[in-house]
Tab-separated table of C-alpha atoms and ligand atoms in Angstrom:
chain	number	residue	atom	x	y	z
A	28	UNK	CA	-1.109	22.348	-7.877
A	29	UNK	CA	-1.688	20.477	-10.659
A	30	UNK	CA	-5.033	18.972	-12.894
A	31	UNK	CA	-4.088	15.691	-12.420
A	32	UNK	CA	-6.082	13.538	-11.886
A	33	UNK	CA	-5.640	11.531	-8.448
A	34	UNK	CA	-4.465	8.241	-7.086
A	35	UNK	CA	-4.438	6.823	-3.117
A	36	UNK	CA	-2.565	3.447	-2.358
A	37	UNK	CA	-0.228	2.264	-0.028
A	38	UNK	CA	1.177	-0.515	2.810
A	39	UNK	CA	1.109	-0.798	6.625
A	40	UNK	CA	4.262	0.004	7.593
A	41	UNK	CA	4.962	-3.597	9.016
A	42	UNK	CA	8.795	-3.915	7.131
A	43	UNK	CA	10.297	-3.769	4.663
A	44	UNK	CA	9.334	-4.112	1.218
A	45	UNK	CA	9.820	-7.641	-0.927
A	46	UNK	CA	9.647	-8.605	-4.634
A	47	UNK	CA	6.750	-9.272	-4.646
A	48	UNK	CA	5.741	-5.723	-3.892
A	49	UNK	CA	7.175	-5.162	-6.333
A	50	UNK	CA	5.987	-7.012	-9.209
A	51	UNK	CA	2.258	-6.517	-7.764
A	52	UNK	CA	2.388	-2.609	-6.574
A	53	UNK	CA	5.273	-0.653	-6.489
A	54	UNK	CA	6.924	-0.912	-10.172
A	55	UNK	CA	3.003	-0.321	-11.414
A	56	UNK	CA	3.003	2.501	-9.069
A	57	UNK	CA	6.250	4.420	-10.769
A	58	UNK	CA	4.826	4.023	-13.767
A	59	UNK	CA	1.297	6.292	-12.605
A	60	UNK	CA	3.201	8.964	-11.197
A	61	UNK	CA	3.215	10.281	-14.084
A	62	UNK	CA	-0.300	10.891	-15.384
A	63	UNK	CA	-1.470	11.234	-12.098
A	64	UNK	CA	-1.672	12.925	-8.968
A	65	UNK	CA	0.002	10.378	-6.252
A	66	UNK	CA	-1.113	9.911	-2.929
A	67	UNK	CA	1.100	7.487	-1.265
A	68	UNK	CA	-0.550	6.610	2.753
A	69	UNK	CA	1.808	4.088	5.257
A	70	UNK	CA	-1.037	3.220	6.559
A	71	UNK	CA	-0.264	2.836	10.762
A	72	UNK	CA	-3.836	3.048	12.136
A	73	UNK	CA	-4.719	0.724	9.565
A	74	UNK	CA	-1.599	-1.357	11.328
A	75	UNK	CA	-3.772	-0.886	14.976
A	76	UNK	CA	-7.347	-2.555	13.924
A	77	UNK	CA	-4.942	-5.977	13.955
A	78	UNK	CA	-1.622	-4.777	15.615
A	79	UNK	CA	-1.662	-2.021	18.941
A	80	UNK	CA	0.619	-3.168	21.274
A	81	UNK	CA	3.238	0.395	21.885
A	82	UNK	CA	5.919	-2.093	20.886
A	83	UNK	CA	3.734	-2.301	17.230
A	84	UNK	CA	3.266	1.280	17.738
A	85	UNK	CA	6.814	2.887	18.754
A	86	UNK	CA	8.215	0.714	15.673
A	87	UNK	CA	5.803	2.767	13.066
A	88	UNK	CA	8.320	4.969	13.132
A	89	UNK	CA	11.365	2.589	11.569
A	90	UNK	CA	9.353	0.670	10.141
A	91	UNK	CA	7.996	3.994	7.993
A	92	UNK	CA	11.846	5.098	7.127
A	93	UNK	CA	12.500	1.691	6.170
A	94	UNK	CA	9.113	1.073	3.586
A	95	UNK	CA	9.613	4.982	1.859
A	96	UNK	CA	13.105	4.216	0.844
A	97	UNK	CA	12.069	1.004	-0.547
A	98	UNK	CA	10.129	3.465	-2.256
A	99	UNK	CA	12.523	6.020	-3.125
A	100	UNK	CA	15.294	2.665	-4.171
A	101	UNK	CA	12.533	2.093	-6.710
A	102	UNK	CA	11.909	5.343	-8.246
A	103	UNK	CA	9.270	7.039	-6.434
A	104	UNK	CA	9.956	10.467	-6.870
A	105	UNK	CA	8.466	12.565	-4.508
A	106	UNK	CA	9.185	15.560	-6.200
A	107	UNK	CA	6.262	13.938	-7.776
A	108	UNK	CA	4.288	12.112	-5.182
A	109	UNK	CA	3.171	12.864	-1.979
A	110	UNK	CA	4.572	10.151	0.786
A	111	UNK	CA	2.052	11.305	4.230
A	112	UNK	CA	1.979	9.558	7.417
A	113	UNK	CA	-2.029	7.976	8.202
A	114	UNK	CA	-1.528	8.978	11.978
A	115	UNK	CA	0.055	12.745	11.384
A	116	UNK	CA	-3.254	13.365	9.251
A	117	UNK	CA	-6.266	14.086	11.490
A	118	UNK	CA	-8.973	14.514	8.362
A	119	UNK	CA	-8.777	11.001	8.730
A	120	UNK	CA	-10.191	10.277	11.833
A	121	UNK	CA	-13.449	12.957	10.984
A	122	UNK	CA	-13.570	11.799	7.845
A	123	UNK	CA	-14.106	7.938	8.535
A	124	UNK	CA	-16.037	8.951	11.676
A	125	UNK	CA	-19.137	10.828	9.664
A	126	UNK	CA	-18.203	8.217	6.588
A	127	UNK	CA	-19.196	5.325	10.081
A	128	UNK	CA	-23.119	6.435	9.285
A	129	UNK	CA	-23.408	5.562	6.018
A	130	UNK	CA	-22.703	1.821	5.348
A	131	UNK	CA	-24.256	-0.920	7.626
A	132	UNK	CA	-23.189	-3.691	9.342
A	133	UNK	CA	-24.082	-6.331	8.134
A	134	UNK	CA	-22.690	-4.930	5.343
A	135	UNK	CA	-19.563	-5.218	6.300
A	136	UNK	CA	-19.423	-8.061	8.582
A	137	UNK	CA	-20.314	-10.143	4.860
A	138	UNK	CA	-17.224	-9.006	3.543
A	139	UNK	CA	-14.222	-11.519	3.323
A	140	UNK	CA	-11.932	-10.431	3.600
A	141	UNK	CA	-12.331	-8.406	7.200
A	142	UNK	CA	-12.648	-12.808	8.541
A	143	UNK	CA	-9.405	-13.540	6.638
A	144	UNK	CA	-7.752	-10.783	8.105
A	145	UNK	CA	-8.728	-11.361	11.793
A	146	UNK	CA	-7.129	-15.092	10.688
A	147	UNK	CA	-3.960	-14.016	10.114
A	148	UNK	CA	-3.692	-11.771	13.191
A	149	UNK	CA	-4.980	-14.773	14.978
A	150	UNK	CA	-8.241	-12.599	16.648
A	151	UNK	CA	-10.834	-15.341	16.376
A	152	UNK	CA	-14.929	-14.045	14.649
A	153	UNK	CA	-16.910	-13.147	17.955
A	154	UNK	CA	-14.245	-10.800	19.077
A	155	UNK	CA	-13.578	-8.680	15.780
A	156	UNK	CA	-12.511	-5.251	17.242
A	157	UNK	CA	-14.737	-2.225	15.686
A	158	UNK	CA	-11.728	-1.392	14.401
A	159	UNK	CA	-11.115	-4.325	12.615
A	160	UNK	CA	-14.722	-4.799	10.795
A	161	UNK	CA	-14.756	-0.936	10.140
A	162	UNK	CA	-11.252	-0.960	8.003
A	163	UNK	CA	-12.434	-0.336	5.472
A	164	UNK	CA	-14.290	2.687	6.190
A	165	UNK	CA	-11.428	4.009	7.230
A	166	UNK	CA	-9.801	3.278	3.791
A	167	UNK	CA	-12.783	4.758	2.149
A	168	UNK	CA	-11.518	7.993	4.485
A	169	UNK	CA	-8.002	7.827	3.432
A	170	UNK	CA	-9.243	6.741	-0.561
A	171	UNK	CA	-11.482	9.768	-0.156
A	172	UNK	CA	-9.301	12.728	1.460
A	173	UNK	CA	-7.834	13.517	-1.137
A	174	UNK	CA	-10.831	13.046	-3.800
A	175	UNK	CA	-8.952	10.344	-5.478
A	176	UNK	CA	-10.118	9.375	-8.989
A	177	UNK	CA	-8.266	5.417	-8.845
A	178	UNK	CA	-7.166	3.231	-6.549
A	179	UNK	CA	-4.539	0.315	-7.248
A	180	UNK	CA	-5.287	-2.478	-5.456
A	181	UNK	CA	-4.595	-6.193	-4.457
A	182	UNK	CA	-7.822	-8.181	-5.081
A	183	UNK	CA	-8.230	-9.614	-1.208
A	184	UNK	CA	-9.064	-5.046	-1.199
A	185	UNK	CA	-10.771	-4.534	-4.056
A	186	UNK	CA	-14.737	-5.184	-1.948
A	187	UNK	CA	-13.057	-2.069	0.068
A	188	UNK	CA	-13.156	0.121	-3.423
A	189	UNK	CA	-16.051	-0.570	-3.926
A	190	UNK	CA	-17.812	-0.333	-0.587
A	191	UNK	CA	-15.663	3.086	-0.698
A	192	UNK	CA	-17.361	4.207	-3.716
A	193	UNK	CA	-20.834	3.087	-2.191
A	194	UNK	CA	-20.448	5.503	0.576
A	195	UNK	CA	-18.880	8.376	-1.491
A	196	UNK	CA	-22.381	7.404	-3.754
A	197	UNK	CA	-24.423	7.161	-0.407
A	198	UNK	CA	-22.432	10.987	0.424
A	199	UNK	CA	-23.275	12.702	-2.566
A	200	UNK	CA	-26.990	11.979	-2.541
A	201	UNK	CA	-27.344	12.986	0.526
A	202	UNK	CA	-25.603	16.023	0.832
A	203	UNK	CA	-24.326	17.279	-2.561
A	204	UNK	CA	-21.661	16.368	-4.531
A	205	UNK	CA	-18.417	16.524	-2.781
A	206	UNK	CA	-16.421	12.880	-3.706
A	207	UNK	CA	-15.167	11.621	-7.293
A	208	UNK	CA	-16.720	7.452	-6.780
A	209	UNK	CA	-13.043	5.631	-7.471
A	210	UNK	CA	-12.455	3.324	-9.566
A	211	UNK	CA	-10.251	0.142	-8.107
A	212	UNK	CA	-6.861	-0.432	-10.640
A	213	UNK	CA	-6.506	-4.003	-9.196
A	214	UNK	CA	-2.809	-4.323	-9.712
A	215	UNK	CA	0.085	-7.050	-10.729
A	216	UNK	CA	0.542	-10.721	-10.417
A	217	UNK	CA	1.210	-12.174	-7.087
A	218	UNK	CA	4.633	-13.458	-6.958
A	219	UNK	CA	5.188	-16.956	-5.177
A	220	UNK	CA	7.815	-17.463	-2.295
A	221	UNK	CA	11.844	-18.655	-2.286
A	222	UNK	CA	9.792	-21.815	-0.830
A	223	UNK	CA	7.019	-22.427	-4.013
A	224	UNK	CA	3.846	-21.161	-1.593
A	225	UNK	CA	2.009	-19.246	-3.077
A	226	UNK	CA	2.096	-15.953	-2.071
A	227	UNK	CA	5.859	-14.675	-0.809
A	228	UNK	CA	4.900	-13.123	2.373
A	229	UNK	CA	7.453	-11.145	4.954
A	230	UNK	CA	6.030	-13.004	8.053
A	231	UNK	CA	6.125	-16.200	6.239
A	232	UNK	CA	10.201	-16.352	5.635
A	233	UNK	CA	10.013	-16.733	2.105
A	234	UNK	CA	10.903	-13.363	0.670
A	235	UNK	CA	13.877	-11.274	-0.970
A	236	UNK	CA	14.163	-8.192	0.278
A	237	UNK	CA	14.772	-4.831	-2.746
A	238	UNK	CA	17.353	-4.383	0.788
A	239	UNK	CA	19.008	-7.415	1.074
A	240	UNK	CA	22.570	-7.483	0.792
A	241	UNK	CA	23.942	-9.458	-3.015
A	242	UNK	CA	25.888	-11.788	-0.611
A	243	UNK	CA	21.835	-12.797	1.198
A	244	UNK	CA	20.807	-12.899	-2.463
A	245	UNK	CA	23.014	-15.042	-3.598
A	246	UNK	CA	21.889	-17.470	-0.594
A	247	UNK	CA	18.398	-16.963	-1.062
A	248	UNK	CA	18.376	-18.099	-4.635
A	249	UNK	CA	20.968	-20.993	-4.030
A	250	UNK	CA	18.545	-22.069	-1.334
A	251	UNK	CA	15.080	-21.739	-3.709
A	252	UNK	CA	12.342	-24.479	-4.176
A	253	UNK	CA	12.776	-26.551	-8.024
A	254	UNK	CA	11.323	-28.676	-9.496
A	255	UNK	CA	10.805	-31.505	-6.045
A	256	UNK	CA	11.042	-34.769	-8.484
A	257	UNK	CA	14.592	-33.618	-10.192
A	258	UNK	CA	16.779	-35.487	-7.616
A	259	UNK	CA	19.443	-35.471	-11.050
A	260	UNK	CA	19.818	-32.624	-13.916
A	261	UNK	CA	19.168	-35.895	-15.988
A	262	UNK	CA	15.615	-35.781	-15.130
A	263	UNK	CA	12.869	-33.838	-17.158
A	264	UNK	CA	12.282	-31.043	-14.483
A	265	UNK	CA	9.224	-28.952	-14.213
A	266	UNK	CA	8.172	-25.406	-15.432
A	267	UNK	CA	5.181	-24.377	-14.876
A	268	UNK	CA	4.771	-24.098	-10.903
A	269	UNK	CA	8.924	-23.584	-10.663
A	270	UNK	CA	8.848	-20.097	-8.999
A	271	UNK	CA	12.866	-19.983	-10.211
A	272	UNK	CA	11.341	-19.363	-13.272
A	273	UNK	CA	8.443	-17.313	-12.401
A	274	UNK	CA	11.112	-15.061	-10.336
A	275	UNK	CA	13.147	-15.077	-14.217
A	276	UNK	CA	9.937	-14.329	-16.490
A	277	UNK	CA	9.835	-11.265	-13.736
A	278	UNK	CA	13.030	-10.666	-13.905
A	279	UNK	CA	14.879	-11.391	-16.706
A	280	UNK	CA	14.846	-9.564	-19.581
A	281	UNK	CA	16.615	-11.246	-22.096
A	282	UNK	CA	13.224	-13.734	-22.595
A	283	UNK	CA	14.746	-15.637	-25.196
A	284	UNK	CA	17.705	-17.261	-22.983
A	285	UNK	CA	14.942	-17.750	-19.933
A	286	UNK	CA	12.767	-19.725	-22.488
A	287	UNK	CA	15.984	-21.240	-23.697
A	288	UNK	CA	16.988	-22.944	-20.571
A	289	UNK	CA	13.102	-23.784	-20.668
A	290	UNK	CA	13.784	-26.174	-23.092
A	291	UNK	CA	16.644	-27.830	-22.020
A	292	UNK	CA	14.815	-27.991	-18.212
A	293	UNK	CA	12.512	-29.910	-19.739
A	294	UNK	CA	14.679	-32.102	-21.812
A	295	UNK	CA	16.720	-32.977	-18.729
A	296	UNK	CA	19.964	-31.388	-20.086
A	297	UNK	CA	20.706	-28.184	-17.030
A	298	UNK	CA	21.501	-28.414	-13.670
A	299	UNK	CA	19.640	-26.920	-11.119
A	300	UNK	CA	23.109	-24.735	-9.666
A	301	UNK	CA	23.088	-23.677	-14.030
A	302	UNK	CA	19.802	-22.384	-13.700
A	303	UNK	CA	19.735	-20.087	-10.190
A	304	UNK	CA	23.162	-19.352	-10.496
A	305	UNK	CA	21.279	-16.866	-13.445
A	306	UNK	CA	18.979	-15.831	-11.604
A	307	UNK	CA	20.950	-14.450	-9.110
A	308	UNK	CA	22.706	-12.855	-11.486
A	309	UNK	CA	19.457	-11.275	-13.169
A	310	UNK	CA	18.466	-10.382	-9.459
A	311	UNK	CA	21.608	-7.971	-8.841
A	312	UNK	CA	21.019	-6.164	-12.192
A	313	UNK	CA	17.545	-5.700	-11.196
A	314	UNK	CA	18.992	-5.048	-7.306
A	315	UNK	CA	22.147	-2.860	-7.973
A	316	UNK	CA	20.497	0.680	-9.545
A	317	UNK	CA	17.401	0.378	-6.322
A	318	UNK	CA	20.694	-0.437	-4.071
A	319	UNK	CA	21.929	2.765	-5.604
A	320	UNK	CA	19.234	4.845	-4.608
A	321	UNK	CA	18.487	3.056	-1.558
A	322	UNK	CA	22.489	4.168	-0.856
A	323	UNK	CA	21.757	8.271	-1.828
A	324	UNK	CA	19.089	8.595	-0.451
A	325	UNK	CA	19.698	7.307	3.284
A	326	UNK	CA	24.026	8.340	3.466
A	327	UNK	CA	21.588	11.765	3.591
A	328	UNK	CA	20.170	12.084	7.148
A	329	UNK	CA	17.052	13.229	7.244
A	330	UNK	CA	16.125	12.886	4.189
A	331	UNK	CA	13.951	11.128	4.260
A	332	UNK	CA	12.054	11.408	7.400
A	333	UNK	CA	12.642	15.355	5.115
A	334	UNK	CA	10.220	13.719	2.238
A	335	UNK	CA	7.417	11.947	4.661
A	336	UNK	CA	6.717	15.180	7.177
A	337	UNK	CA	6.873	17.676	3.746
A	338	UNK	CA	4.578	15.066	2.196
A	339	UNK	CA	2.341	15.203	5.072
A	340	UNK	CA	2.402	18.453	5.598
A	341	UNK	CA	1.251	18.595	1.907
A	342	UNK	CA	-1.631	15.977	3.352
A	343	UNK	CA	-2.754	17.666	5.613
A	344	UNK	CA	-3.596	21.022	3.630
A	345	UNK	CA	-5.600	18.290	1.262
A	346	UNK	CA	-7.634	16.859	3.768
A	347	UNK	CA	-8.395	20.120	5.493
A	348	UNK	CA	-9.476	21.071	2.336
A	349	UNK	CA	-11.718	18.161	1.773
A	350	UNK	CA	-12.796	17.879	5.430
A	351	UNK	CA	-13.960	22.393	4.528
A	352	UNK	CA	-16.220	20.987	2.178
A	353	UNK	CA	-17.372	18.045	3.588
A	354	UNK	CA	-18.980	20.041	6.660
A	355	UNK	CA	-20.451	22.582	4.713
A	356	UNK	CA	-22.160	19.510	2.629
A	357	UNK	CA	-23.247	18.412	6.075
A	358	UNK	CA	-24.032	21.738	7.701
A	359	UNK	CA	-21.961	20.827	10.448
A	360	UNK	CA	-20.004	23.964	9.772
A	361	UNK	CA	-23.834	25.523	10.527
A	362	UNK	CA	-24.610	24.403	13.712
A	363	UNK	CA	-21.574	25.490	15.388
A	364	UNK	CA	-20.981	28.870	13.770
A	365	UNK	CA	-25.127	29.483	14.867
A	366	UNK	CA	-24.283	29.013	18.262
A	367	UNK	CA	-20.813	30.580	18.244
A	368	UNK	CA	-23.019	34.372	16.714
A	369	UNK	CA	-25.209	34.587	19.266
A	370	UNK	CA	-22.072	33.884	22.342
A	371	UNK	CA	-20.442	35.987	20.394
A	372	UNK	CA	-23.294	38.522	20.692
A	373	UNK	CA	-23.781	37.921	24.330
A	374	UNK	CA	-20.169	39.169	25.040
A	375	UNK	CA	-20.136	42.227	22.965
A	376	UNK	CA	-23.804	43.377	25.391
A	377	UNK	CA	-21.743	42.703	28.557
A	378	UNK	CA	-18.669	44.081	27.190
A	379	UNK	CA	-21.268	47.233	25.824
A	380	UNK	CA	-23.125	47.381	29.519
A	381	UNK	CA	-20.061	46.678	31.522
A	382	UNK	CA	-18.628	49.663	29.290
A	383	UNK	CA	-22.130	52.113	29.374
B	422	ATP	P1	2.466	-9.585	5.771
B	422	ATP	O1	3.663	-11.983	5.372
B	422	ATP	O2	2.554	-8.574	6.903
B	422	ATP	O3	1.319	-9.614	5.846
B	422	ATP	P2	3.171	-9.148	2.737
B	422	ATP	O4	5.178	-9.438	2.898
B	422	ATP	O5	1.898	-10.349	2.838
B	422	ATP	O6	3.384	-9.406	4.135
B	422	ATP	P3	1.460	-7.398	2.431
B	422	ATP	O7	1.862	-5.896	3.427
B	422	ATP	O8	0.744	-7.587	3.421
B	422	ATP	O9	3.051	-7.776	2.771
B	422	ATP	O10	1.034	-6.202	1.305
B	422	ATP	C1	0.939	-5.296	0.699
B	422	ATP	C2	0.662	-5.451	-0.230
B	422	ATP	O11	1.901	-5.998	-1.051
B	422	ATP	C3	-1.109	-6.800	-0.596
B	422	ATP	O12	-2.542	-6.155	0.209
B	422	ATP	C4	-0.560	-7.095	-2.550
B	422	ATP	O13	-0.898	-5.678	-2.828
B	422	ATP	C5	0.989	-6.578	-2.111
B	422	ATP	N1	2.003	-7.624	-1.629
B	422	ATP	C6	2.255	-8.315	-0.593
B	422	ATP	N2	3.112	-9.756	-1.095
B	422	ATP	C7	2.895	-9.146	-2.419
B	422	ATP	C8	3.500	-11.370	-3.188
B	422	ATP	N3	3.373	-11.832	-3.010
B	422	ATP	N4	3.647	-10.392	-4.112
B	422	ATP	C9	2.586	-9.245	-5.268
B	422	ATP	N5	2.052	-8.563	-4.425
B	422	ATP	C10	2.015	-8.789	-3.411
B	423	MG	MG1	0.515	-10.104	4.057
């Protein structure tokens, strides 16, 4: 296809995308897709490490559709990038199993991120499933299956790209060069929640979703946390750590107007209502083209499914080529070929005897 260097990144299909995802990752992906050949993974196998009930699994298709609709609506272009469903690419499972021999259990068990994920999923430390311990190994398989060079990740996943590099290095040293050692690209800022908590998160209920309608966005903005000490608009307010201003910094293109508003806020010369009114307008302006693209894609029945389907077929091709190289380098192909040859010889011999 092209000589562009490759990127692998993605999300677990657990819900719709919000402003935090936009600031942290989506914005960056849209920018990177011209320079790199991007592979965006809908990581449903990763979801299984903490959520694997039949209900969770049956929600994957719809969640994937919603998530990909959000991708497309911010400007990820399926003509440039590959969006695929992890569980439908069987080479991922094979590679993950082979990689399991290239990393030690203590190396994985030491990772704070695994303990953190277990905590978040209410899993006790001594009942951590093998699959959750192996999360970084599966991630290494995701990254190295398309032989990616660059991995945009959140800070919490940086250590997993480190493990991916160790696995790639170990593989190349043992069996010969197949994999690049991918670099990690730490994602953008963390956006606080509407409640003032450090992180906007869909499971906390403090998120503004890209797919929220105008009335919902307005309602969420007007119920936002601000400076709690400011019970009247003539009391000087604090801008730092005030999520309303953090959002304005991120989404208001008029930097001078935001600076002026901050000055008045600090001096106690503007009410919260005016500030929130501005933020509501800014967010509607920001979301308008996103909603327009979402309508375009959602308006054509089966289009989002086709994007995922075609992307998955493409990823399968790339994955099959990688697996071919892996099995050849390791000599796995040779074992079965030698056995098959003997068996075929015997079959031919018997056929010749029967004929004679
Ligand atoms: P959950 O509540 O289920 O944990 P979430 O809304 O926190 O969901 P995740 O699926 O955990 O979203 O996040 C996927 C990735 O999106 C994270 O690794 C991170 O890089 C990015 N991300 C999520 N929330 C934010 C945020 N508030 N600001 C910046 N980036 C974010
Ligand atoms: Mg989270």
